[in-house]
Coordinates of C-alpha atoms in Angstrom, one line a residue:
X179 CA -0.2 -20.5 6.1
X180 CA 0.9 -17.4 4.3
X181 CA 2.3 -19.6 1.5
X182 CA -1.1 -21.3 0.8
X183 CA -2.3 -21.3 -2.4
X184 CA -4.5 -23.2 -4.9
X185 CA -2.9 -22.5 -8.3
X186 CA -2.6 -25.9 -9.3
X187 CA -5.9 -27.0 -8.5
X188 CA -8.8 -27.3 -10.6
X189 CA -12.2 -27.7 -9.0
X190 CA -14.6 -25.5 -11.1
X191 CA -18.0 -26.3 -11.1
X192 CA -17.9 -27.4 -14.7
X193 CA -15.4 -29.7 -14.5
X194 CA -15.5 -32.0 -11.8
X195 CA -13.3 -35.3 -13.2
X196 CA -13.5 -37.3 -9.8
X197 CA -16.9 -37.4 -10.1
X198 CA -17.9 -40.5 -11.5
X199 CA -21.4 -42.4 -12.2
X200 CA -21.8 -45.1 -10.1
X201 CA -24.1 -47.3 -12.2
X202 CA -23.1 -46.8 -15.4
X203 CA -20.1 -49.0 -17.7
X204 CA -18.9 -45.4 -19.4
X205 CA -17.4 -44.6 -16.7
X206 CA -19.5 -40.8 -17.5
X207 CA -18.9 -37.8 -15.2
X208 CA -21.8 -37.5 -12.5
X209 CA -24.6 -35.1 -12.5
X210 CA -26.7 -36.1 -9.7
X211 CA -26.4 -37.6 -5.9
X212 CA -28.7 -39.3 -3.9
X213 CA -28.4 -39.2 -0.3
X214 CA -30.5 -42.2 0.2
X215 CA -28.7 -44.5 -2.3
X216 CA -25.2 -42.7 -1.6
X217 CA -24.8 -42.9 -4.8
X218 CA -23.5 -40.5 -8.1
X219 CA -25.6 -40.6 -11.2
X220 CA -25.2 -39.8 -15.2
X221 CA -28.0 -38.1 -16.9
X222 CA -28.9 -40.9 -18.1
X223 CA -28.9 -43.7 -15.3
X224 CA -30.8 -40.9 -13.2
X225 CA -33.8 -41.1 -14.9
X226 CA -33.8 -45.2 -14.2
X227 CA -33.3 -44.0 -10.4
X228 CA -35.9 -41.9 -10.5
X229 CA -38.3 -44.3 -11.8
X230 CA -37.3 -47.2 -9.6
X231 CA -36.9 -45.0 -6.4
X232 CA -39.5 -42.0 -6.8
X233 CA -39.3 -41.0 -3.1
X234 CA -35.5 -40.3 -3.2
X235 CA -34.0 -37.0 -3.2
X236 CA -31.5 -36.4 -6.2
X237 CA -29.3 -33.3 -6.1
X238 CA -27.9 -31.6 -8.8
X239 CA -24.9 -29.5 -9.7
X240 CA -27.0 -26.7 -8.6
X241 CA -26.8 -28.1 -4.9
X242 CA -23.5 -29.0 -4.8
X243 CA -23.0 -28.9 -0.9
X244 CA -25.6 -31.9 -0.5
X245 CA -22.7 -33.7 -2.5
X246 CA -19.8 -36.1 -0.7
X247 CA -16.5 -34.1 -0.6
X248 CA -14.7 -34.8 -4.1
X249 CA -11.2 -36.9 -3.7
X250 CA -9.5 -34.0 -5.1
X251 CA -11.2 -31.2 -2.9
X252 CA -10.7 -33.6 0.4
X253 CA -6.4 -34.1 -0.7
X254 CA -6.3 -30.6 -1.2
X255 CA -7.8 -29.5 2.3
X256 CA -5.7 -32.3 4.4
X257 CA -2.7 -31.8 2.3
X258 CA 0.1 -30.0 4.9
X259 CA 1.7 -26.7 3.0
X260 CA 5.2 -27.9 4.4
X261 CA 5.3 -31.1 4.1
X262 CA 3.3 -32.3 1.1
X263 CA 3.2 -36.2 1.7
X264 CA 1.8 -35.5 5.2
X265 CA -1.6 -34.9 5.9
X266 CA -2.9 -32.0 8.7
X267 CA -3.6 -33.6 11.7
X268 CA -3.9 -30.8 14.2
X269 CA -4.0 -27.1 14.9
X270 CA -1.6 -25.1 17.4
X271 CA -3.6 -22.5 19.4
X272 CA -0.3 -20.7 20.0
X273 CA 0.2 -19.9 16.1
X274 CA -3.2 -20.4 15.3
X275 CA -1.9 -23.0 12.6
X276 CA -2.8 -26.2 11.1
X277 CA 0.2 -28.6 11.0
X278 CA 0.9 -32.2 10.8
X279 CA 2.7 -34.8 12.6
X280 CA 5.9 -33.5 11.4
X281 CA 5.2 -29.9 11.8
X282 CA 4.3 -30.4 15.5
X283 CA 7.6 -31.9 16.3
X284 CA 9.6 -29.4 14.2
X285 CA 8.1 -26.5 14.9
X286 CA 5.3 -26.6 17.8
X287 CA 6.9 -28.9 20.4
X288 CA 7.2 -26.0 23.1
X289 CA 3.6 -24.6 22.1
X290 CA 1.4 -24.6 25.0
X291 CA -1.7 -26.1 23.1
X292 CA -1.3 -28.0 20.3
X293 CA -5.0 -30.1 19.5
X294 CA -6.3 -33.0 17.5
X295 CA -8.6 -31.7 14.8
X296 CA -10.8 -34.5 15.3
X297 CA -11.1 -32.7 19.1
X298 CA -11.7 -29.8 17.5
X299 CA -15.3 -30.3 15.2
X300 CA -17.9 -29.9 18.0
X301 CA -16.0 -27.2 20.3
X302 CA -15.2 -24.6 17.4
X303 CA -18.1 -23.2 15.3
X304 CA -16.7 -23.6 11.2
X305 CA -19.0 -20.5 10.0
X306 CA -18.5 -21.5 6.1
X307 CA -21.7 -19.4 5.4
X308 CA -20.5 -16.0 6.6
X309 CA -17.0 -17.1 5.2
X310 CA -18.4 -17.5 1.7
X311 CA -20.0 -14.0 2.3
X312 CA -16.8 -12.5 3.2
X313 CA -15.0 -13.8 0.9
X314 CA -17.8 -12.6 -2.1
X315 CA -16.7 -8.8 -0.6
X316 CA -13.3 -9.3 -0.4
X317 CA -12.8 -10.8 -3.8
X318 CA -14.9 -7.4 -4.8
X319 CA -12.6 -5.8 -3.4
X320 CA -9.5 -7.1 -5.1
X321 CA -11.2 -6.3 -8.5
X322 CA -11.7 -3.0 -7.5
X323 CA -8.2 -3.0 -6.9
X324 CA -7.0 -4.2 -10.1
X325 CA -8.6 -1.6 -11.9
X326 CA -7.3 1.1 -9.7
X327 CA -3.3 -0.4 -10.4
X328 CA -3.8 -0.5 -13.8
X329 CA -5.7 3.3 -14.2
X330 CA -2.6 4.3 -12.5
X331 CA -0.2 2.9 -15.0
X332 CA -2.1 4.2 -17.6
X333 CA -1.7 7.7 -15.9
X334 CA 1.9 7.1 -15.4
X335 CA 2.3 6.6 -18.8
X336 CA -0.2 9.8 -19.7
X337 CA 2.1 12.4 -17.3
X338 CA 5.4 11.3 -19.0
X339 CA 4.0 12.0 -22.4
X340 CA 2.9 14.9 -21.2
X341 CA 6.3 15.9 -19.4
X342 CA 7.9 15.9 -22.6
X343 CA 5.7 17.7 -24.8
X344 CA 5.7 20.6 -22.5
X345 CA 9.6 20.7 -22.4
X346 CA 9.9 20.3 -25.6
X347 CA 7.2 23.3 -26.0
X348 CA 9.3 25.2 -23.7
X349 CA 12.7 25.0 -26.2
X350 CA 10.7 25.7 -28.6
X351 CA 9.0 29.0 -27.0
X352 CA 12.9 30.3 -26.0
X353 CA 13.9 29.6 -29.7
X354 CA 10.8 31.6 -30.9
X355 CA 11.4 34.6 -28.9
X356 CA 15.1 34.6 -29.4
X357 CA 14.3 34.7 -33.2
X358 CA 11.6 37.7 -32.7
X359 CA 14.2 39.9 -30.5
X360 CA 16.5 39.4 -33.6
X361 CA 14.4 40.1 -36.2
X362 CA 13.8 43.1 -34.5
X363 CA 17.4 44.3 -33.6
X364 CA 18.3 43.5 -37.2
X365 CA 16.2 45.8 -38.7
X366 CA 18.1 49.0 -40.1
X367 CA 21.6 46.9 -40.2
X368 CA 24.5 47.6 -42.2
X369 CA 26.1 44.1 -44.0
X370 CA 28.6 43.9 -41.6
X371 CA 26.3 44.3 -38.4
X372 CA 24.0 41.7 -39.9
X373 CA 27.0 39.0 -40.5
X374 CA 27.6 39.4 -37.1
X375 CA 24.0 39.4 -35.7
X376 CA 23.6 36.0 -37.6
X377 CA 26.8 34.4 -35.9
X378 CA 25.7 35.6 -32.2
X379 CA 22.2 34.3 -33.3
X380 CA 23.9 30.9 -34.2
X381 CA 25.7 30.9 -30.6
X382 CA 22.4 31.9 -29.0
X383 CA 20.3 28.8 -30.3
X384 CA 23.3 26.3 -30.1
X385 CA 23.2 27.7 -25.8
X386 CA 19.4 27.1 -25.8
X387 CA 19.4 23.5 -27.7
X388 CA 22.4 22.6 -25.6
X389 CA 20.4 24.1 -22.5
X390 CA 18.0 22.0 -23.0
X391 CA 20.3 18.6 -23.5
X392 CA 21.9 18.9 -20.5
X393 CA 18.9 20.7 -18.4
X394 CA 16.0 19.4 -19.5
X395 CA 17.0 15.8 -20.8
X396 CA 18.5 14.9 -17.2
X397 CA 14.4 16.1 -16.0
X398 CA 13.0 14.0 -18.3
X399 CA 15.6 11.0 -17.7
X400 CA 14.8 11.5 -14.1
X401 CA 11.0 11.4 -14.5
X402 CA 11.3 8.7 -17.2
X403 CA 12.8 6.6 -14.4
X404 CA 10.2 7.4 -11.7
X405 CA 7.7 6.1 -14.0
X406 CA 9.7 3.0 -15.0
X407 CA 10.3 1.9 -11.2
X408 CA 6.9 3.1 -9.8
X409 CA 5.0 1.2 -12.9
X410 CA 7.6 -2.1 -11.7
X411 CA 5.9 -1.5 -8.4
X412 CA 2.4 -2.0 -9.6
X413 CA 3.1 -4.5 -11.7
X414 CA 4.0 -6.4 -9.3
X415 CA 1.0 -5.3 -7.2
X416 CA -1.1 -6.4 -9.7
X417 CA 0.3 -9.8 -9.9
X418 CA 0.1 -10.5 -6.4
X419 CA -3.8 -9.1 -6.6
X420 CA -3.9 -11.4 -9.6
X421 CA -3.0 -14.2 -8.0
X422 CA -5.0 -13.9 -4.8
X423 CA -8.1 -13.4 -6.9
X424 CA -7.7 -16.7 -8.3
X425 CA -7.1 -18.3 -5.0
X426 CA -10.1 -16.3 -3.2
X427 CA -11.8 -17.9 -6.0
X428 CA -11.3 -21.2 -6.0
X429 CA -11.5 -21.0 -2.2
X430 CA -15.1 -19.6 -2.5
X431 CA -16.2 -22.5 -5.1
X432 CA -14.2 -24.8 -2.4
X433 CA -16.7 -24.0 0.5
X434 CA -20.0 -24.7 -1.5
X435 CA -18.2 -28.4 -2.1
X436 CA -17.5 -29.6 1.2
X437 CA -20.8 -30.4 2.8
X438 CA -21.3 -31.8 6.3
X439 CA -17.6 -33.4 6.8
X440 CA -16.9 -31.5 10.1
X441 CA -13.3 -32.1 10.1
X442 CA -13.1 -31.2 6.5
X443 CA -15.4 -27.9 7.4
X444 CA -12.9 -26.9 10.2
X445 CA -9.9 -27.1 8.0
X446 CA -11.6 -25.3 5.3
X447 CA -12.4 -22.9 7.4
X448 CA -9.3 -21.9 9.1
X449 CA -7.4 -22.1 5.8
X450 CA -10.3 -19.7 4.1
X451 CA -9.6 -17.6 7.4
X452 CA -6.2 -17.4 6.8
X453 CA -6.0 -16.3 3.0
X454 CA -8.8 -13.7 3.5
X455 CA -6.3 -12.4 6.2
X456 CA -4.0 -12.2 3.1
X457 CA -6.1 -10.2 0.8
X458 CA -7.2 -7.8 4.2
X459 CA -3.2 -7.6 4.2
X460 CA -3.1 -6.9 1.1
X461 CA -6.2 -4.2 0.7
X462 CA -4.2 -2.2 4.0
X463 CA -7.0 -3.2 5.8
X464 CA -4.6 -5.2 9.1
X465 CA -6.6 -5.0 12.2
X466 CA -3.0 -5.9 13.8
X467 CA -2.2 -3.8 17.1
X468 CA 1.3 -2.8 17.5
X469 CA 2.7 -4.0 20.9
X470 CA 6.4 -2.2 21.6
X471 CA 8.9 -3.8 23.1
X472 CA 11.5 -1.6 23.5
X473 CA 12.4 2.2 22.9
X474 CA 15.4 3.8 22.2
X475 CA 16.8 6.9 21.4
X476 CA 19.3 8.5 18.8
X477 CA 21.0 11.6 18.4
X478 CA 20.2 13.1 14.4
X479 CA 22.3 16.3 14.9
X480 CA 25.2 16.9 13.1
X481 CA 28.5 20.0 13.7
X482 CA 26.7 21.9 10.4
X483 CA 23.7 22.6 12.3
X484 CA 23.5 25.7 14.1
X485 CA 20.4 25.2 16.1
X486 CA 18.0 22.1 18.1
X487 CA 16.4 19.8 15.9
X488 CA 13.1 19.5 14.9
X489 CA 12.6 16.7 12.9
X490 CA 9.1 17.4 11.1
X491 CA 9.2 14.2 8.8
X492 CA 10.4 10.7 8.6
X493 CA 10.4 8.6 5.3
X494 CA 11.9 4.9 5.1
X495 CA 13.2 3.4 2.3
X496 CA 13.0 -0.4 1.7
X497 CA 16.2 -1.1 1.9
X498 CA 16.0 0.7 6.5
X499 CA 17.6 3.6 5.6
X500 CA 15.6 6.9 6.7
X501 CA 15.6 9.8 5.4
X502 CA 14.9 13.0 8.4
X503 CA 13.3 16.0 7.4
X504 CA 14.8 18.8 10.0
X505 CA 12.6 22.0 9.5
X506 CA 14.8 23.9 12.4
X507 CA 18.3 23.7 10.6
X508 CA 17.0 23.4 7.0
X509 CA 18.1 20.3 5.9
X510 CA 17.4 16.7 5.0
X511 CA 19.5 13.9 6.9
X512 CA 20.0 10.4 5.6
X513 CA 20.4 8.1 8.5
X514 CA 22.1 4.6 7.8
X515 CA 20.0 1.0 9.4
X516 CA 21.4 2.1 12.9
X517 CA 20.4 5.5 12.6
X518 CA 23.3 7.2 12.5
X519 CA 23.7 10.1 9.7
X520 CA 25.9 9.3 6.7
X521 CA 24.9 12.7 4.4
X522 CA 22.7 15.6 4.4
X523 CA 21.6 17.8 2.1
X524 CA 20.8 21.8 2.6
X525 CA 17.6 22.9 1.8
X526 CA 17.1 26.4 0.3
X527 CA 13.9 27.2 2.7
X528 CA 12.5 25.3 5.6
X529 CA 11.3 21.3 4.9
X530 CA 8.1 20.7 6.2
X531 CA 7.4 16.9 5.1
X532 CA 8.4 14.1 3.0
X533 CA 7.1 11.2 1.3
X534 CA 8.8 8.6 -0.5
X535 CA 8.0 7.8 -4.5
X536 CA 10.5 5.5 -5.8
X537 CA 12.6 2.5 -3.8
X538 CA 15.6 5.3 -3.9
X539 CA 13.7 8.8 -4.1
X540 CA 11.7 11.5 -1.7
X541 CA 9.9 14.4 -2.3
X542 CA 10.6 17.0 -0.3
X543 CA 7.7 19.7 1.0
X544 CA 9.6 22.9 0.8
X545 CA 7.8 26.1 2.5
X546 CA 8.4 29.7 3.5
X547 CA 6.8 33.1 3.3
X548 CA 7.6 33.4 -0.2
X549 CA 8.7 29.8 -1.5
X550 CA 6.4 27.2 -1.8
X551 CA 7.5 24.2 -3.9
X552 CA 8.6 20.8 -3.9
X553 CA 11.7 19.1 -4.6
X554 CA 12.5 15.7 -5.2
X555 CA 15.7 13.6 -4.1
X556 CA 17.6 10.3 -4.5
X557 CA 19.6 8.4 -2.8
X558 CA 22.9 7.2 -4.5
X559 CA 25.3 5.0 -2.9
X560 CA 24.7 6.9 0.5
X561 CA 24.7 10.2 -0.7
X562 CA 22.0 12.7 -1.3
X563 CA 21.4 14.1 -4.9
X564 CA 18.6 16.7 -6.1
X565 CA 16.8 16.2 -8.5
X566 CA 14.1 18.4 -10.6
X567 CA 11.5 20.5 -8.3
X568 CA 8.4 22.5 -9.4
X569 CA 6.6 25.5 -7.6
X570 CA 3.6 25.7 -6.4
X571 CA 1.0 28.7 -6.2
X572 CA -0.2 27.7 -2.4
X573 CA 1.8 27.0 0.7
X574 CA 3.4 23.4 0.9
X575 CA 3.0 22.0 4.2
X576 CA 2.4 18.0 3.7
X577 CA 2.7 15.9 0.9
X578 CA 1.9 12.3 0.4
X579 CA 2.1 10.0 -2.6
X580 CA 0.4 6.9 -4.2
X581 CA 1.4 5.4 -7.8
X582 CA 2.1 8.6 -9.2
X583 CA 0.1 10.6 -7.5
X584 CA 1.3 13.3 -5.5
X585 CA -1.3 14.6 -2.6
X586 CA -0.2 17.9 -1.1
X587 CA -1.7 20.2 1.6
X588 CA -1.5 24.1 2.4
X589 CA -2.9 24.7 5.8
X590 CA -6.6 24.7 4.8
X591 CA -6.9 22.5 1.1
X592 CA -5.8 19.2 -0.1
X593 CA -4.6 19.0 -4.0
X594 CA -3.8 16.4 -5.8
X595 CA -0.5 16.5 -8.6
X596 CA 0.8 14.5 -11.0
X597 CA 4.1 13.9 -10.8
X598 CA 5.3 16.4 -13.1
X599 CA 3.2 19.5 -10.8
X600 CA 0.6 19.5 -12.8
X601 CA -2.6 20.3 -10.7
X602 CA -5.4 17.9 -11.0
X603 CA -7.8 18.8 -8.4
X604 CA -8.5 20.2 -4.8
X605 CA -10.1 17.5 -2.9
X606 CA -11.0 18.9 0.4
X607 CA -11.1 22.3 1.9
X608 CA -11.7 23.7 5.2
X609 CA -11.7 27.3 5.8
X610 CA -12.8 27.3 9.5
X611 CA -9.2 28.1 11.1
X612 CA -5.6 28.3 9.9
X613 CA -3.6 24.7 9.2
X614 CA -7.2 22.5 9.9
X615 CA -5.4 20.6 6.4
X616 CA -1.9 20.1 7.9
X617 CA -0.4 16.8 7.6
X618 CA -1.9 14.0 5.1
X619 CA -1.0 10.4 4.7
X620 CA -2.3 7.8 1.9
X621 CA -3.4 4.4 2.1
X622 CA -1.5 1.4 0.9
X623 CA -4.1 0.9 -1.8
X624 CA -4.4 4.8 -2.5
X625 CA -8.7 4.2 -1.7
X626 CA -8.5 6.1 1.8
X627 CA -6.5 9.5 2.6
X628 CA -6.0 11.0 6.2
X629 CA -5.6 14.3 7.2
X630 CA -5.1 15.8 10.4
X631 CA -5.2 19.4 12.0
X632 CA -2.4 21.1 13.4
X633 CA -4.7 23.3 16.4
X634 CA -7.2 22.9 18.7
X635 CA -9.4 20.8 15.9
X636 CA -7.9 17.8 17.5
X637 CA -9.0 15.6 14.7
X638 CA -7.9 12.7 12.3
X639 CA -10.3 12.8 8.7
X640 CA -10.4 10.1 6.6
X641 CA -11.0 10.5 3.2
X642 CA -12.6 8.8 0.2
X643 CA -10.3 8.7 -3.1
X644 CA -11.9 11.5 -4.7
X645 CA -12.1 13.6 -1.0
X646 CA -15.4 12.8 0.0
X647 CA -15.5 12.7 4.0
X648 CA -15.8 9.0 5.2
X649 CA -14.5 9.4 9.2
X650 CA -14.2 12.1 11.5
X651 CA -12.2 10.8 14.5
X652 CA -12.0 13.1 18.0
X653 CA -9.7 12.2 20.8
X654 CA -8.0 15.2 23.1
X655 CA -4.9 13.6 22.2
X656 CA -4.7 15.1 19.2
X657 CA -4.3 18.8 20.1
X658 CA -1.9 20.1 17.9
X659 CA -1.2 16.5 16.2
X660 CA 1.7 17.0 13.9
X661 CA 2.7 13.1 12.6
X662 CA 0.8 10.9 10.6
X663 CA 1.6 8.0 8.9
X664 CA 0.4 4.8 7.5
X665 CA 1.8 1.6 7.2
X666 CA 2.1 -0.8 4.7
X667 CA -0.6 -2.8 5.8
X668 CA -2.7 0.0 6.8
X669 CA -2.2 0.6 10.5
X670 CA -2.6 4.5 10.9
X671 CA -0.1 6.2 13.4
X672 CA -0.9 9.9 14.5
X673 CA 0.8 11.8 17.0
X674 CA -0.2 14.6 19.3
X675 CA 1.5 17.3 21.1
X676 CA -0.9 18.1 23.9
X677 CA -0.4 15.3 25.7
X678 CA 2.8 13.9 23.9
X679 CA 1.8 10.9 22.7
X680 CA 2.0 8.0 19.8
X681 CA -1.1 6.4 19.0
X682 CA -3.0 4.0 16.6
X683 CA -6.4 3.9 14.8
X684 CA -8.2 1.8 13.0
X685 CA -7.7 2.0 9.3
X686 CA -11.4 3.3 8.7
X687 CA -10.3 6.5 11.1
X688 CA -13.2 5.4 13.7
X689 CA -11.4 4.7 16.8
X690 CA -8.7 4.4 18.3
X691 CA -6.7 0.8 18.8
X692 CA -3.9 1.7 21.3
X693 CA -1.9 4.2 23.0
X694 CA 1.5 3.2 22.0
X695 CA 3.8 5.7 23.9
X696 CA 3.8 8.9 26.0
X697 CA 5.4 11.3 27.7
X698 CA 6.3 8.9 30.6
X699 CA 8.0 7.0 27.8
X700 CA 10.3 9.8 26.6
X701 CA 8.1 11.0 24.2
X702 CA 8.8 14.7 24.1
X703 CA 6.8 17.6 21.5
X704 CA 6.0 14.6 18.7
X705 CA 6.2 16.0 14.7
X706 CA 7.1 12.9 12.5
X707 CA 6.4 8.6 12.9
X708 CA 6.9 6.1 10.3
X709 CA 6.9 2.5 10.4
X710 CA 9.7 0.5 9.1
X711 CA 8.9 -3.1 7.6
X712 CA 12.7 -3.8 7.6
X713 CA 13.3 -3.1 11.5
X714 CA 9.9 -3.8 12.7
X715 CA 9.9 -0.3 14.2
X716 CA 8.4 3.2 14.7
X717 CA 10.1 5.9 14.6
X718 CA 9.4 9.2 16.3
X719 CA 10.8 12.9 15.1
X720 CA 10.3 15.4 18.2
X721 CA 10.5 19.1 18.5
X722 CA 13.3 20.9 20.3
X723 CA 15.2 17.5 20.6
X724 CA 18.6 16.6 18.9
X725 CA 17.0 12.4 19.1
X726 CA 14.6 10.8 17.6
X727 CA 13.2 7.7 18.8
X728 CA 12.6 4.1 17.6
X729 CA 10.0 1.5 19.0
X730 CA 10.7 -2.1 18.1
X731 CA 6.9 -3.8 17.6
X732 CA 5.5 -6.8 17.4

């Protein structure tokens, strides 16, 4: 089903072609249908039926579900996805799918339970109603979205323009106060002094105009790119809401049209079941519990180090390579689809967290007693290159990002950057104890940000856009809680170091879904996890441990 769509059909309310008068030699499009005569009607041959048969119920477009399924509607519901001149026939329990003859030899022969759908209309309840409701919500919620996607490109756009008018300010500052130190020196000068004062002057601005060509241009190149690959990525986003919007759409004018057909109702229903699972996918709003299969472990060290690892953050990039933030030996690692380290990079202060920005780039958290900043870096051809960093006036000790916007905490506040370190807002503060703001994690939609607590707090917050408090989640498990991390489809992993364990909650940060792993399965002082789409794993960075460890999932 997750190829289902209804782009190429038509069955607005307006326009309803199959729909034909019964009576009359036009051939006109129906507006009414009697139950009693079975029978479509024109506006004009209804008022002959009304005044040969003035005890018969006529419904209009208005009541469109008292109407006989349309020929078009009734195709596209029995229609199989895979095999278009086959029609659906029955529904594997096993895969929860609708399939047809064909489909249930290729694909569902070894199923347990594979059932007639004419079986199926008086044992399963269809629920179109409380569908139709859902789906009015959800296709709220996918306009909502829209607007969001493109605010952010618009954004994009702003913090690039703004980028380069403060470099370009900046040349322009070191020229204006090379020119005033001059003018000042000059004053007094013999000929000969002031020919020479000129030329150094010349030499001086050519170094500061060249400074900034081979400085500054490569920042802004480097920024210019962020914002070309990040506004691809919500682009794209936006299509893919775009699309689903319309199908949502269609499916909700769908369900007012089928009536009382029960087979017709069933299929209806599972389909409409099955592409509001799409747009839940696609909101981050997957209900799916992780089940692991296996665990194992691999060894992240490498002969530079001089001390045990302690891997504090884990950041995948689409194509499985990770990228291992080791806060103990003050580096980066980049760790190849088997997890084995292909390049590193030294950082100059100790790497609290990392987040990834671009299909190729990271940003770093950076922190010590006196350095707190954060630098970005790409990946190229297996290697690790820095790029531009900026400086912050609070401690760094968790960063996240969404669409160009950069969420970073220190200890007891949440801000929110652009992308070029401007400072946009605090969005939450809590002042009761040291780090209660530790580690933060975004949403896939960017609508929901988590924070937890590194202490005795032993909480998981969840986060409106603009930091108002939506969830406060408690479980003794999270005593000194160090990772967090949210999928791609919204499944929110936390870990906690009192007892060690991996665990998953609900993506509105109410409750918790499943404990995934412990200390009986070699989970040992727990800092990092991330989820990798490409691997179907999570992977675990520990404390005081040269491995770190990867759960396949299902």
């Amino acid at each position: 089903m997750a190829g289902l769509s209804m782009s190429s059909l038509a069955i607005s309310s307006e326009e309803v072609k199959d729909f034909i008068c019964s009576s009359c030699e036009e051939q006109a499009n129906a507006d009414f249908y009697c139950k009693t005569c079975l029978k479509l009607y024109c506006g004009k041959c209804i008022q002959l039926h009304d005044k040969w048969f003035k005890k018969h119920s006529a419904y209009g477009r208005n009541d469109m579900k008292e109407w006989p399924v349309s020929k078009e509607v009734e195709e596209f519901l029995l229609k199989c996805e895979a095999h278009k001149d086959h029609k659906i026939e029955m529904l594997c329990d096993d895969h929860s799918q609708l399939c047809c003859t064909k489909c249930a030899f290729n694909n569902h022969s070894q199923c347990s339970k594979v059932t007639q759908i004419s079986e199926l209309t008086n044992s399963q309840p269809t629920g179109l109603e409380g569908l139709s409701v859902e789906l009015e919500t959800v296709l709220g919620e996918i306009k909502t979205l829209q607007i969001s996607q493109k605010a952010s490109i618009q954004s994009l756009q702003r913090t690039y323009k703004e980028h380069s008018a403060v470099m370009i300010e900046q040349m322009r500052g070191n020229l204006n106060t090379y020119i005033d130190e001059c003018d000042n020196n000059s004053v007094g000068t013999s000929g000969g002094n002031e020919q020479y004062l000129k030329e150094e002057m010349c030499r001086s601005v050519l170094s500061i105009v060249n400074e900034f060509d081979n400085i500054t241009t490569k920042e802004l190149n480097e920024m210019k790119d962020e914002v070309i690959r990040i506004k691809e990525s919500v682009t794209s986003s936006i299509h893919k809401c775009t699309t689903l919007h319309n199908d949502l759409s269609q499916f909700h004018e769908l369900v007012q049209k089928i009536g009382d057909n029960k087979e017709l109702c069933l299929i209806a229903s599972i389909k409409c079941k099955h592409i509001i699972q799409q747009a839940l996918t696609l909101l981050g709003k997957s209900g799916k519990v992780f089940n692991v299969q296996s665990i194992t472990k691999h060894n992240v060290s490498i002969p530079s180090d001089k001390d045990v690892c302690y891997i504090n953050g884990i950041c995948v990039l689409p194509d499985g390579q990770v990228l291992v933030v080791d806060w103990n030996n003050q580096n980066v690692k980049l760790l190849n689809q088997q997890y084995q380290v292909v390049s590193h990079w030294d950082v100059n202060a100790r790497p609290l967290d990392i987040c990834l920005i671009t299909p190729s780039e990271v940003a770093v958290a950076v922190n010590t007693s006196n350095i707190h900043e954060v630098q970005f870096i790409t990946v190229n051809q297996g290697k690790l290159v820095s790029g531009r960093k900026f400086q912050l006036q609070h401690e760094c000790r968790g960063i996240g990002h969404h669409q160009g916007d950069l969420f970073v905490t220190s200890g007891q506040e949440l801000y929110k950057y652009s992308l070029n370190g401007k400072l946009i807002c605090r969005l939450y503060q809590d002042r009761s104890a040291i780090w209660t703001v530790d580690k933060c994690a975004v949403s896939p939609t960017g609508d929901r940000l988590y924070i937890i607590s590194y202490g005795l707090q032993n909480k998981l917050l969840t986060l409106a856009r603009d930091g108002t408090l939506l969830a406060t989640y408690t479980d003794p498990a999270l005593e000194y809680a160090r990772g967090l991390h949210v999928t791609p489809t919204g499944q929110v992993l936390v870990c906690g170091r009192w007892p060690d364990t991996v665990l998953q909650v609900g993506w509105e940060g109410q409750s918790k879904l499943a404990n995934l792993a412990t200390q009986k399965d070699g989970v040992w002082n727990p800092r990092s996890v991330c989820y990798s789409s490409t691997t179907s794993s999570i992977i675990v960075g520990q404390g005081g441990r040269d491995t770190i460890l990867v759960f396949r999932v299902e």
